[in-house]
Amino acid sequence: MIELAEIHRDFLVGDQVVHALDDVTMTIESGEYVSIMGPSGSGKSTLLNLLGLLDRPTSGVYCLNGQDVTSLSDIEQAQVRNREIGFVFQMFHLVPRLTAAENVELPLILAGMLPERRKTKVADVLEDLGLADRSHHKPDQLSGGQRQRVAIARATVTEPRVLLADEPTGNLDHKSGTDVIRILEQLNERGITLIMVTHDPEMGQRARRQLRMIDGRLHSDVLNSDHVHHGNEAS
Amino acid sequence: MRTRDFLNLTGTSLIAHRMRSFLTSLGISVGIAAVVLLTSIGEGLHQFVLSEFTQFGTTLISINPGKTTTSGANVGGFGTERPLTIEDSEALKRLPYARAVVPLVQGNAEVEADNRRRRTTIYGSGSEWPEAYNMRVKSGRFLPEDDPVAPRAFAVLGSKLRQELFGERNPLGQRITIGGSRYRVIGVMESKGTVLGFDLDDTVYIPAARALSLFNKDTLFQIDVMYEEGTTVDTVVDGIKSLLEARHDREDVTITTQQQMLDVLGSVLDVLTFAVAAIGGISLLVGAIGIVTIMTIAINERTNEIGLLRALGARQSQVLSLFLGEAIVLAAVGGLSGLVLGIGIAQLLHLALPALPVHTPVIYVLLAEAVAVVIGLLAGVLPARRAALLDPVEALRSE
């Protein structure tokens, strides 16, 4: 479902061109569980932003569900982000003045969904993540783990096919981090494509497929037969 | 995005920073209040002055000697034009539509009765003065229709002058001396008060021909013609023109209609109102700068949120309208409270100083609110555009 062909992403730092992504070609099938690892500055976040249509490649082709999305307009890309992609960030990025439920509701509001339908969806997804009793709390009244679960609820309320997680456990203690990873993996088991950037080997190695980036290039692409995660794996 | 959700989102972010939103709105509020207050006073003054003028009716035409292209009295009697005479005035009375024709000579002279003296305004006039100027005689009668060239020496007193010269005594039939000549008092006018700075009560009215000789003049200061309602002003003006042209062999008078005077006065007062509104507008400008500042700060603080919204599928235009909406709401709320404030202060002023005329036309109120919204729009555009054009990756990364 995700096909990258000869993707380059260059940044101009001062008067020097930095190749954040250097000729990346790969395919990710629907329902896969992929971790992207690598040292900082290796281009893994850039790759994730590109997959999430927050960034455009300097050159190359990105096909999502068979559609070339690199040539889409801003409006079309926004729509694809809204419908097809869920984001989970290291910093959670919850809007501090909105309650948990309102935060989860945001993407549905942006999509223009009717309030009644939104309320049920939000309630369902919060219930599902064990946050039903926290739905009227503001982010600062929630623990880190709870915040990240609200963020996951927000990312999945639109039922996207791809979930992009950028260091989702980076700001959490070990226990909450493991909880969050389990939730993401459960979502993956239900069929969502999970792509996670992490520099924590322990987290990364849980994924069935592990990509390693170095200096903007895809250094290794390992299918881990021996992964901890035992879900209904794709063949 | 649905409108209600849009308003909700805008509202929550403004309420989240109550104090800041309040102060920013206050800036606009003060500006709008100033504009409304100043225009209310300006407009009140406008109406006051116009009503002062129109109390004499709008069917007055004044004729001054000397041809001038702009309106106004002639500068001196040195021109080649013929003087405007009492005979001219008599001739004008024969025009079919002239309801009242009043010759006028004005000057200052000393009036003496018994042992009291007072320097006052002398109006040399004719019997139709009260009708033309909508004034009433309180006791006795006004100057009679008399031989226009050699009228009898009668005088009619203004109410204040009567008080000053005779106190409680009955002045009718008494003799007074004006500039050395003796007159008999035949009437006292009702009090008229001050009109545009002229005290119409501190006066004495004598026949025009006697005033001419008193001031040693050969031309009337002015002739006022009051015409029948229902006649067009152009007909009357043409009639007067051709009559005087025939008598003087050329057009050597200036004819000013009440309407022209009202128009000139009105445009002057409009400029005045506009000028005070512009002064109020300066404070609006300051308010607008406040909005730009606050919106710029807000966008810097909420860069993260902008990045998030984009990641969640917000279009650039949605981000733009969200922030623009905040600026407009700030300005519109400020505008509304400014209206209440401005009108409130105007009415309080009116209560405290009843002499100060205050009037707030509805159109100004609507206009002021529209201006507030437009200010919000303009002030919001730059910061909101910046927000919309932020690179989402950068925005998410910012602390």
mmCIF file of N, CA, C and O in Angstrom, chain A residues 1 4 19 25 66 77 95 105 109 134 155 174 198 221 232:
data_model
loop_
_atom_site.group_PDB
_atom_site.id
_atom_site.type_symbol
_atom_site.label_atom_id
_atom_site.label_comp_id
_atom_site.label_asym_id
_atom_site.label_seq_id
_atom_site.Cartn_x
_atom_site.Cartn_y
_atom_site.Cartn_z
ATOM 1 N N MET A 1 0.823 -1.217 0.000
ATOM 2 C CA MET A 1 0.000 0.000 0.000
ATOM 3 C C MET A 1 0.853 1.263 0.000
ATOM 4 O O MET A 1 0.461 2.281 -0.516
ATOM 5 N N LEU A 4 7.545 3.640 -2.041
ATOM 6 C CA LEU A 4 8.453 4.766 -2.230
ATOM 7 C C LEU A 4 9.438 4.389 -3.315
ATOM 8 O O LEU A 4 10.004 3.283 -3.294
ATOM 9 N N HIS A 19 21.566 15.812 2.500
ATOM 10 C CA HIS A 19 20.663 14.799 1.954
ATOM 11 C C HIS A 19 20.030 14.043 3.110
ATOM 12 O O HIS A 19 20.587 13.070 3.598
ATOM 13 N N THR A 25 14.029 3.623 -1.550
ATOM 14 C CA THR A 25 13.013 2.871 -2.283
ATOM 15 C C THR A 25 12.552 1.715 -1.402
ATOM 16 O O THR A 25 13.377 0.967 -0.882
ATOM 17 N N GLY A 66 -1.860 3.005 -4.180
ATOM 18 C CA GLY A 66 -1.848 3.046 -5.636
ATOM 19 C C GLY A 66 -1.976 4.435 -6.232
ATOM 20 O O GLY A 66 -1.973 4.611 -7.440
ATOM 21 N N GLN A 77 -3.896 16.813 -0.072
ATOM 22 C CA GLN A 77 -3.023 16.167 0.903
ATOM 23 C C GLN A 77 -3.630 16.245 2.305
ATOM 24 O O GLN A 77 -3.566 15.277 3.061
ATOM 25 N N VAL A 95 -4.019 19.628 22.613
ATOM 26 C CA VAL A 95 -4.320 21.051 22.772
ATOM 27 C C VAL A 95 -4.698 21.279 24.243
ATOM 28 O O VAL A 95 -5.685 20.719 24.713
ATOM 29 N N GLU A 105 -11.808 14.645 19.346
ATOM 30 C CA GLU A 105 -12.837 15.053 18.378
ATOM 31 C C GLU A 105 -12.265 15.889 17.229
ATOM 32 O O GLU A 105 -12.862 15.974 16.160
ATOM 33 N N ILE A 109 -13.933 17.053 13.646
ATOM 34 C CA ILE A 109 -14.434 18.419 13.426
ATOM 35 C C ILE A 109 -13.879 18.978 12.129
ATOM 36 O O ILE A 109 -14.601 19.546 11.313
ATOM 37 N N ARG A 134 -11.849 9.537 31.864
ATOM 38 C CA ARG A 134 -10.946 10.687 31.769
ATOM 39 C C ARG A 134 -11.359 11.663 30.669
ATOM 40 O O ARG A 134 -10.662 12.621 30.405
ATOM 41 N N ALA A 155 -5.594 9.775 17.013
ATOM 42 C CA ALA A 155 -5.021 9.320 15.743
ATOM 43 C C ALA A 155 -5.886 8.249 15.095
ATOM 44 O O ALA A 155 -5.863 8.087 13.880
ATOM 45 N N HIS A 174 9.153 3.604 31.677
ATOM 46 C CA HIS A 174 9.200 2.313 31.016
ATOM 47 C C HIS A 174 7.837 1.612 31.011
ATOM 48 O O HIS A 174 7.380 1.079 30.005
ATOM 49 N N THR A 198 11.829 4.928 16.227
ATOM 50 C CA THR A 198 12.316 4.886 17.607
ATOM 51 C C THR A 198 13.825 4.740 17.588
ATOM 52 O O THR A 198 14.421 4.266 16.623
ATOM 53 N N ASP A 221 16.976 -3.847 6.130
ATOM 54 C CA ASP A 221 15.537 -4.081 6.116
ATOM 55 C C ASP A 221 15.356 -5.528 6.529
ATOM 56 O O ASP A 221 15.488 -6.436 5.722
ATOM 57 N N ASN A 232 -1.436 -11.807 14.629
ATOM 58 C CA ASN A 232 -1.777 -12.502 13.390
ATOM 59 C C ASN A 232 -0.956 -11.875 12.281
ATOM 60 O O ASN A 232 -1.352 -10.924 11.623
#
